[in-house]
CSV table of C-alpha atoms and ligand atoms in Angstrom, one decimal:
chain,number,residue,atom,x,y,z
J,1,MET,CA,-34.5,110.7,-10.5
J,2,SER,CA,-36.5,108.7,-13.0
J,3,PHE,CA,-34.9,107.8,-16.6
J,4,THR,CA,-36.4,106.2,-20.0
J,5,TYR,CA,-35.8,102.8,-21.4
J,6,LEU,CA,-34.8,102.3,-24.9
J,7,HIS,CA,-34.8,98.4,-26.2
J,8,ALA,CA,-32.9,99.1,-29.4
J,9,THR,CA,-32.9,96.2,-32.2
J,10,THR,CA,-30.3,97.1,-34.1
J,11,ARG,CA,-26.8,98.1,-33.4
J,12,ASP,CA,-27.4,101.4,-35.6
J,13,LYS,CA,-30.6,102.3,-33.3
J,14,ALA,CA,-28.5,101.5,-30.4
J,15,LEU,CA,-25.5,103.7,-31.3
J,16,ALA,CA,-27.6,107.0,-32.4
J,17,ALA,CA,-29.2,106.8,-28.8
J,18,LEU,CA,-26.1,106.5,-27.2
J,19,ALA,CA,-25.0,109.1,-28.9
J,20,GLU,CA,-27.2,111.9,-27.1
J,21,PRO,CA,-26.6,113.4,-24.2
J,22,GLY,CA,-27.4,111.2,-20.9
J,23,SER,CA,-27.7,108.0,-22.9
J,24,ILE,CA,-25.8,105.3,-21.3
J,25,PRO,CA,-26.1,101.4,-22.1
J,26,VAL,CA,-27.9,98.9,-20.1
J,27,GLY,CA,-27.0,94.6,-20.0
J,28,GLY,CA,-29.0,93.2,-16.7
J,29,GLY,CA,-29.1,96.0,-14.5
J,30,THR,CA,-27.5,94.4,-11.8
J,31,ASP,CA,-24.9,97.1,-10.9
J,32,LEU,CA,-26.3,99.9,-12.9
J,33,VAL,CA,-29.8,99.8,-10.6
J,34,PRO,CA,-27.5,100.1,-7.4
J,35,LEU,CA,-25.3,103.0,-8.6
J,36,HIS,CA,-28.1,105.0,-9.7
J,37,GLU,CA,-29.4,104.5,-6.3
J,38,GLU,CA,-26.3,105.2,-5.1
J,39,GLY,CA,-26.0,109.1,-6.8
J,40,ILE,CA,-23.1,107.2,-8.7
J,41,LEU,CA,-25.5,107.0,-12.6
J,42,THR,CA,-28.0,109.5,-13.1
J,43,PRO,CA,-28.8,108.2,-16.6
J,44,VAL,CA,-31.9,110.2,-18.7
J,45,ARG,CA,-32.1,107.4,-20.9
J,46,VAL,CA,-30.6,103.4,-20.6
J,47,VAL,CA,-30.2,101.5,-23.9
J,48,ASP,CA,-30.8,98.4,-23.8
J,49,ALA,CA,-29.2,96.7,-26.8
J,50,ARG,CA,-29.2,93.0,-25.6
J,51,GLY,CA,-31.5,92.5,-28.8
J,52,ILE,CA,-29.4,93.1,-31.5
J,53,ALA,CA,-28.3,90.6,-34.1
J,54,GLY,CA,-25.2,88.7,-32.2
J,55,ALA,CA,-25.3,90.0,-29.0
J,56,ARG,CA,-26.7,86.8,-27.1
J,57,ASP,CA,-24.0,84.7,-29.7
J,58,ILE,CA,-21.1,82.5,-28.9
J,59,THR,CA,-19.3,81.8,-32.0
J,60,ARG,CA,-16.2,79.5,-31.9
J,61,HIS,CA,-14.7,80.4,-35.6
J,62,ALA,CA,-12.6,77.8,-37.8
J,63,ASP,CA,-9.4,78.9,-36.7
J,64,GLY,CA,-10.2,78.2,-33.2
J,65,SER,CA,-10.6,82.0,-31.9
J,66,CYS,CA,-13.8,82.8,-30.4
J,67,THR,CA,-16.3,86.2,-30.3
J,68,ILE,CA,-18.4,86.7,-27.2
J,69,GLY,CA,-21.8,88.8,-28.0
J,70,ALA,CA,-21.6,91.9,-25.4
J,71,ALA,CA,-25.1,90.7,-24.0
J,72,VAL,CA,-23.8,86.9,-23.0
J,73,THR,CA,-24.9,86.2,-19.7
J,74,VAL,CA,-22.1,84.9,-17.5
J,75,ALA,CA,-23.8,82.0,-16.7
J,76,GLU,CA,-24.2,81.3,-20.1
J,77,LEU,CA,-20.3,81.6,-20.4
J,78,ALA,CA,-19.8,79.3,-17.4
J,79,ALA,CA,-21.8,76.6,-19.2
J,80,HIS,CA,-21.3,76.8,-23.0
J,81,ALA,CA,-19.2,73.7,-24.0
J,82,ALA,CA,-16.9,75.6,-26.6
J,83,ILE,CA,-15.7,78.0,-23.6
J,84,ARG,CA,-15.3,74.9,-21.3
J,85,ALA,CA,-13.9,72.8,-23.7
J,86,HIS,CA,-11.0,75.5,-25.4
J,87,PHE,CA,-11.1,78.3,-22.8
J,88,PRO,CA,-11.7,76.5,-19.4
J,89,VAL,CA,-10.1,79.5,-17.4
J,90,LEU,CA,-12.8,81.9,-18.5
J,91,ALA,CA,-15.7,79.1,-17.7
J,92,ALA,CA,-14.0,78.7,-14.3
J,93,ALA,CA,-13.9,82.3,-13.6
J,94,CYS,CA,-17.5,83.2,-14.5
J,95,ALA,CA,-18.7,79.9,-13.0
J,96,SER,CA,-17.2,81.6,-9.5
J,97,VAL,CA,-18.9,85.3,-10.0
J,98,GLY,CA,-21.8,86.2,-7.1
J,99,THR,CA,-25.2,83.7,-7.1
J,100,PRO,CA,-26.9,82.0,-9.7
J,101,ALA,CA,-29.2,85.1,-9.9
J,102,LEU,CA,-26.7,87.5,-10.7
J,103,ARG,CA,-24.5,85.1,-12.9
J,104,ASN,CA,-27.9,84.8,-14.9
J,105,ALA,CA,-28.7,88.6,-14.8
J,106,GLY,CA,-25.5,90.0,-16.1
J,107,THR,CA,-23.8,90.4,-19.3
J,108,ILE,CA,-20.2,90.2,-20.2
J,109,ALA,CA,-20.2,93.9,-20.9
J,110,GLY,CA,-21.8,94.8,-17.9
J,111,ASN,CA,-19.7,93.0,-16.2
J,112,LEU,CA,-16.3,94.5,-17.4
J,113,ALA,CA,-17.7,98.1,-17.3
J,114,GLN,CA,-19.8,97.7,-13.4
J,115,ARG,CA,-17.6,99.9,-11.1
J,116,HIS,CA,-15.7,99.1,-8.3
J,117,HIS,CA,-17.3,98.1,-4.7
J,118,CYS,CA,-15.1,100.2,-2.0
J,119,TRP,CA,-17.5,101.4,0.7
J,120,TYR,CA,-16.1,104.7,0.3
J,121,PHE,CA,-16.8,105.1,-3.3
J,122,ARG,CA,-20.1,103.5,-3.1
J,123,ARG,CA,-21.4,105.1,0.5
J,124,ASP,CA,-19.7,108.7,-1.1
J,125,VAL,CA,-17.6,109.1,2.2
J,126,GLY,CA,-14.4,111.2,1.3
J,127,CYS,CA,-13.7,109.3,-1.9
J,128,PHE,CA,-11.2,110.5,-4.7
J,129,LYS,CA,-13.6,109.1,-6.9
J,130,ARG,CA,-16.6,111.2,-5.7
J,131,GLY,CA,-14.5,114.2,-5.4
J,132,GLY,CA,-12.5,114.1,-2.7
J,133,ALA,CA,-8.9,114.8,-2.7
J,134,GLN,CA,-7.2,111.6,-2.3
J,135,CYS,CA,-8.1,107.8,-1.4
J,136,ALA,CA,-10.6,107.6,1.9
J,137,ALA,CA,-9.1,104.1,2.3
J,138,VAL,CA,-5.3,104.6,3.1
J,139,ASP,CA,-6.0,105.6,6.4
J,140,GLY,CA,-9.4,104.1,6.7
J,141,GLU,CA,-10.9,100.8,6.6
J,142,HIS,CA,-8.7,98.9,3.8
J,143,ARG,CA,-8.6,95.2,4.3
J,144,TYR,CA,-10.3,94.1,1.2
J,145,HIS,CA,-8.6,97.3,-0.5
J,146,GLY,CA,-5.2,97.1,-3.1
J,147,ILE,CA,-1.6,95.7,-2.6
J,148,VAL,CA,-0.5,96.9,-5.7
J,149,ALA,CA,-0.1,100.7,-5.5
J,150,ALA,CA,-0.8,101.4,-9.1
J,151,GLY,CA,-2.6,105.3,-8.4
J,152,THR,CA,-4.7,107.8,-6.2
J,153,CYS,CA,-7.6,104.9,-5.9
J,154,ARG,CA,-6.8,101.5,-3.7
J,155,ALA,CA,-10.2,99.9,-4.4
J,156,VAL,CA,-10.0,96.5,-6.9
J,157,HIS,CA,-11.8,95.8,-10.0
J,158,PRO,CA,-14.4,93.3,-8.8
J,159,SER,CA,-14.3,91.4,-12.4
J,160,ASP,CA,-13.5,88.1,-12.3
J,161,PRO,CA,-14.2,87.4,-15.7
J,162,ALA,CA,-11.7,90.0,-16.8
J,163,VAL,CA,-8.8,88.7,-15.0
J,164,ALA,CA,-9.4,85.8,-16.9
J,165,LEU,CA,-9.7,87.4,-20.4
J,166,GLU,CA,-6.0,89.6,-19.6
J,167,ALA,CA,-4.7,85.7,-19.4
J,168,LEU,CA,-6.5,84.4,-22.2
J,169,GLU,CA,-4.8,88.0,-24.1
J,170,ALA,CA,-8.4,89.3,-25.6
J,171,GLN,CA,-9.7,91.9,-26.8
J,172,VAL,CA,-12.8,93.8,-25.9
J,173,GLU,CA,-14.5,95.6,-29.8
J,174,ILE,CA,-16.3,98.9,-28.7
J,175,ALA,CA,-18.5,100.4,-31.0
J,176,SER,CA,-19.5,104.4,-31.2
J,177,ALA,CA,-21.9,106.6,-33.6
J,178,ALA,CA,-19.0,109.2,-33.8
J,179,ALA,CA,-15.8,106.5,-34.7
J,180,GLY,CA,-15.3,103.2,-36.3
J,181,PRO,CA,-15.4,100.2,-34.2
J,182,ARG,CA,-12.0,99.8,-32.2
J,183,ARG,CA,-10.6,97.0,-30.2
J,184,VAL,CA,-8.6,97.1,-26.8
J,185,SER,CA,-6.9,94.6,-24.5
J,186,ILE,CA,-8.6,94.0,-21.0
J,187,SER,CA,-5.3,96.4,-19.8
J,188,GLU,CA,-5.8,98.7,-22.1
J,189,LEU,CA,-9.3,98.9,-21.5
J,190,TYR,CA,-8.8,100.1,-17.4
J,191,ALA,CA,-5.6,102.1,-18.0
J,192,GLY,CA,-5.5,104.6,-15.7
J,193,ALA,CA,-8.4,103.2,-14.0
J,194,ALA,CA,-6.6,103.7,-10.8
J,195,ASN,CA,-6.2,107.9,-11.1
J,196,ASP,CA,-9.3,108.3,-13.3
J,197,PRO,CA,-12.0,109.8,-10.8
J,198,HIS,CA,-14.8,109.5,-12.8
J,199,LYS,CA,-14.7,105.8,-14.3
J,200,GLU,CA,-12.7,102.6,-14.2
J,201,ALA,CA,-13.4,101.0,-17.8
J,202,GLN,CA,-12.2,104.1,-20.4
J,203,LEU,CA,-15.3,104.0,-22.4
J,204,ALA,CA,-16.1,107.6,-24.1
J,205,ALA,CA,-19.9,108.8,-23.9
J,206,GLY,CA,-21.7,107.0,-26.3
J,207,GLU,CA,-19.6,103.7,-26.4
J,208,LEU,CA,-21.1,100.5,-26.6
J,209,ILE,CA,-19.3,97.5,-25.8
J,210,VAL,CA,-20.5,94.6,-28.7
J,211,ALA,CA,-18.3,91.9,-28.7
J,212,VAL,CA,-15.1,90.0,-26.4
J,213,HIS,CA,-12.9,88.2,-29.1
J,214,LEU,CA,-10.7,85.6,-27.6
J,215,PRO,CA,-7.5,84.5,-29.9
J,216,ALA,CA,-6.9,81.0,-31.5
J,217,ALA,CA,-3.6,81.2,-29.8
J,218,ALA,CA,-4.7,81.3,-26.3
J,219,ALA,CA,-7.4,78.1,-27.2
J,220,GLY,CA,-6.4,74.8,-25.1
J,221,GLY,CA,-3.0,74.6,-23.7
J,222,ALA,CA,-3.4,74.3,-19.7
J,223,GLN,CA,-5.6,76.8,-17.9
J,224,HIS,CA,-6.2,77.2,-14.7
J,225,TRP,CA,-8.3,79.3,-12.3
J,226,GLU,CA,-8.2,80.0,-8.4
J,227,LYS,CA,-10.7,82.5,-6.2
J,228,VAL,CA,-9.8,83.1,-2.8
J,229,MET,CA,-13.0,84.0,-1.2
J,230,GLN,CA,-14.1,84.9,2.4
J,231,ARG,CA,-17.1,82.8,2.4
J,232,ALA,CA,-17.6,80.2,-0.1
J,233,ALA,CA,-20.3,81.9,-2.0
J,234,TRP,CA,-21.6,85.4,-3.0
J,235,ASP,CA,-18.3,87.2,-2.7
J,236,PHE,CA,-16.0,89.1,-4.8
J,237,ALA,CA,-12.5,88.0,-4.9
J,238,LEU,CA,-10.2,88.7,-2.1
J,239,VAL,CA,-7.2,87.6,-4.6
J,240,SER,CA,-7.6,85.5,-7.5
J,241,CYS,CA,-5.3,84.1,-9.8
J,242,ALA,CA,-5.4,83.2,-13.7
J,243,GLY,CA,-3.1,81.2,-15.8
J,244,VAL,CA,-2.7,79.9,-19.1
J,245,ARG,CA,0.4,78.0,-20.6
J,246,ARG,CA,-0.5,78.1,-24.3
J,247,ALA,CA,0.3,75.3,-26.7
J,248,ASP,CA,3.2,76.9,-27.7
J,249,GLY,CA,4.5,77.0,-23.8
J,250,SER,CA,4.2,80.8,-23.6
J,251,VAL,CA,2.7,81.7,-20.0
J,252,ARG,CA,0.4,84.0,-18.8
J,253,LEU,CA,0.1,85.1,-15.3
J,254,VAL,CA,-2.7,87.3,-13.7
J,255,LEU,CA,-4.0,88.4,-10.3
J,256,GLY,CA,-7.2,90.0,-9.5
J,257,GLY,CA,-8.6,91.6,-6.3
J,258,VAL,CA,-4.6,93.0,-6.0
J,259,ALA,CA,-5.6,96.5,-8.3
J,260,LEU,CA,-7.8,98.5,-9.5
J,261,ALA,CA,-7.3,96.6,-13.3
J,262,PRO,CA,-6.4,92.7,-13.3
J,263,TRP,CA,-2.7,92.6,-12.6
J,264,ARG,CA,-0.5,90.5,-14.6
J,265,VAL,CA,2.7,89.3,-13.0
J,266,SER,CA,6.7,90.0,-14.2
J,267,ASP,CA,7.1,88.5,-17.7
J,268,SER,CA,10.4,87.1,-16.1
J,269,VAL,CA,8.4,85.3,-14.0
J,270,GLU,CA,6.1,84.2,-16.4
J,271,GLU,CA,9.2,83.2,-18.5
J,272,ASP,CA,10.5,81.0,-15.8
J,273,VAL,CA,7.6,79.3,-15.5
J,274,SER,CA,7.3,78.7,-19.2
J,275,VAL,CA,10.9,76.7,-19.1
J,276,GLY,CA,9.1,74.2,-16.9
J,277,GLY,CA,9.9,71.8,-14.3
J,278,LEU,CA,10.4,73.7,-11.4
J,279,ASP,CA,10.7,72.5,-8.1
J,280,GLU,CA,8.7,73.5,-4.7
J,281,ASP,CA,11.6,75.5,-3.8
J,282,SER,CA,12.0,77.5,-7.1
J,283,ILE,CA,8.0,78.1,-7.1
J,284,ASP,CA,8.2,79.7,-3.6
J,285,ALA,CA,11.3,81.7,-4.8
J,286,LEU,CA,9.6,82.8,-8.2
J,287,VAL,CA,6.0,83.6,-6.3
J,288,GLU,CA,7.8,86.1,-3.7
J,289,ARG,CA,9.7,87.7,-6.7
J,290,ALA,CA,6.5,88.1,-8.4
J,291,MET,CA,4.5,90.0,-5.2
J,292,TYR,CA,7.8,91.8,-4.5
J,293,ASP,CA,6.6,95.1,-5.7
J,294,ALA,CA,3.4,94.7,-3.7
J,295,GLU,CA,2.8,97.7,-0.9
J,296,PRO,CA,0.6,96.6,1.1
J,297,LEU,CA,-1.5,98.9,3.6
J,298,ALA,CA,-1.4,98.6,7.5
J,299,ALA,CA,-4.4,96.0,7.6
J,300,ASN,CA,-4.0,94.2,4.3
J,301,GLY,CA,-0.5,92.7,4.0
J,302,TYR,CA,-2.3,89.3,4.4
J,303,LYS,CA,-3.5,89.6,0.6
J,304,VAL,CA,0.0,89.4,-0.5
J,305,GLN,CA,0.5,86.1,1.0
J,306,LEU,CA,-2.9,85.0,0.1
J,307,ALA,CA,-1.8,86.4,-4.2
J,308,GLN,CA,1.7,84.1,-3.2
J,309,ALA,CA,-0.4,81.1,-2.0
J,310,ALA,CA,-2.9,81.8,-5.4
J,311,LEU,CA,0.3,82.3,-7.6
J,312,LYS,CA,1.6,79.1,-6.9
J,313,ARG,CA,-1.5,76.8,-6.9
J,314,THR,CA,-1.9,78.0,-10.1
J,315,ILE,CA,2.1,77.5,-11.4
J,316,GLN,CA,1.8,73.9,-10.0
J,317,ALA,CA,-1.4,73.7,-12.1
J,318,LEU,CA,0.1,74.8,-15.6
Y,1,FAD,C1,-23.5,90.9,-4.1
Y,1,FAD,C2,-22.9,91.0,-5.2
Y,1,FAD,C3,-21.8,90.0,-5.8
Y,1,FAD,C4,-20.5,90.1,-6.6
Y,1,FAD,N1,-19.8,89.2,-7.1
Y,1,FAD,C5,-19.0,89.4,-8.0
Y,1,FAD,C6,-18.4,88.0,-8.3
Y,1,FAD,O1,-17.8,87.5,-7.4
Y,1,FAD,N2,-17.3,88.6,-9.3
Y,1,FAD,C7,-17.5,89.5,-10.6
Y,1,FAD,O2,-16.9,89.1,-11.4
Y,1,FAD,N3,-18.7,90.3,-10.4
Y,1,FAD,C8,-19.5,90.0,-9.1
Y,1,FAD,N4,-20.9,91.0,-9.0
Y,1,FAD,C9,-20.8,92.0,-10.1
Y,1,FAD,C10,-21.8,91.5,-11.1
Y,1,FAD,O3,-21.4,90.7,-11.6
Y,1,FAD,C11,-22.1,92.9,-11.9
Y,1,FAD,O4,-23.2,93.3,-11.3
Y,1,FAD,C12,-22.4,92.2,-13.4
Y,1,FAD,O5,-21.9,91.2,-14.6
Y,1,FAD,C13,-22.9,93.4,-14.0
Y,1,FAD,O6,-23.8,93.1,-15.4
Y,1,FAD,P1,-25.2,93.8,-16.2
Y,1,FAD,O7,-25.1,93.0,-17.3
Y,1,FAD,O8,-26.1,93.6,-14.8
Y,1,FAD,O9,-24.6,94.9,-15.9
Y,1,FAD,P2,-25.7,96.4,-15.5
Y,1,FAD,O10,-25.9,96.4,-14.3
Y,1,FAD,O11,-26.5,96.6,-16.8
Y,1,FAD,O12,-24.2,97.8,-16.2
Y,1,FAD,C14,-23.3,97.6,-15.5
Y,1,FAD,C15,-22.3,99.0,-15.9
Y,1,FAD,O13,-21.8,98.4,-17.2
Y,1,FAD,C16,-22.4,99.4,-18.3
Y,1,FAD,N5,-22.8,98.6,-19.6
Y,1,FAD,C17,-23.5,97.7,-19.7
Y,1,FAD,N6,-23.5,97.0,-20.8
Y,1,FAD,C18,-22.5,97.9,-21.3
Y,1,FAD,C19,-22.3,97.9,-22.8
Y,1,FAD,N7,-22.7,97.0,-23.9
Y,1,FAD,N8,-21.0,98.5,-23.4
Y,1,FAD,C20,-20.9,99.6,-22.3
Y,1,FAD,N9,-21.1,99.6,-20.9
Y,1,FAD,C21,-22.3,98.3,-20.7
Y,1,FAD,C22,-23.8,100.0,-17.9
Y,1,FAD,O14,-24.0,101.6,-18.1
Y,1,FAD,C23,-23.7,100.3,-16.2
Y,1,FAD,O15,-22.3,101.4,-16.3
Y,1,FAD,C24,-21.3,90.9,-8.0
Y,1,FAD,C25,-22.6,91.8,-7.7
Y,1,FAD,C26,-23.3,92.2,-6.5
Y,1,FAD,C27,-24.3,93.1,-6.5
């Protein structure tokens, strides 16, 4: 089925177009096109908002916070001097995404709103998110699936930047013609994703991600990114880990590749890491505690060990 393309030059025009039934946003199209071919997305029209004012800008404000336009590419974030200097965990996560071609075409908004890459979902084989009663991976092929049981679907969210953004406590700004702009955290963006049969990012019809905001308090300090892959490039994370120790000493630790949204380890573990001065035995005990609630499936218990190893390296680096 074909669709039409609209190049919107202002936010108002983009939102008015998106308010019409069957219209959806497009960024680089690197996930939208495969989703269309797979019959998952059937838009009447795609609305390209990359040309609207500010969409391609990365702005560092006087207070140290930063605003990233929705159409900034993953490659631009990886290379940007202020992001590398003040939010290096995000730059590193972006540098680890897919391939140079994907990083140059893919936008930060499209990356956050991409669908997951579970083979049952993409190929429409008995998948809960394609109308099935339960997650086909649970009794099927699930070696890359989630180890934290967050709900019905056991796929993992593919976005590396989302994991770093959750560690940085970023806010995603969303606009629509029907309501004024709203801001949500990364965990709010994906809240309920594992039980929602239709989407992972909780965006309503007509909504457009317009920016991502990085708080000043998250700038600097110590930051670390880990991504464990089956091969060295062009691959999704088996497990990833983003760690941020803010200048005030507080710590946030977030795992990717383990659940249908970036998964923050318990705050009691983060608090113990923030105290510092941990020897190797204490770190081993902490990472074991962090993964205590993991419920791996029959063939992906190895991911618990990977998560512990990624967490351990992150804690040591912080
Ligand atoms: C082989 C392969 C390997 C990959 N490896 C990785 C990886 O290692 N790590 C990783 O993080 N990602 C990976 N990806 C995913 C890739 O990064 C995404 O496809 C890309 O970031 C999506 O960005 P886009 O701008 O092309 O989005 P599009 O394809 O244009 O859109 C994707 C979705 O986002 C929606 N959307 C787009 N813009 C907006 C907006 N402004 N507001 C609201 N919704 C919007 C679209 O409607 C669509 O549903 C990989 C993809 C492939 C194909």
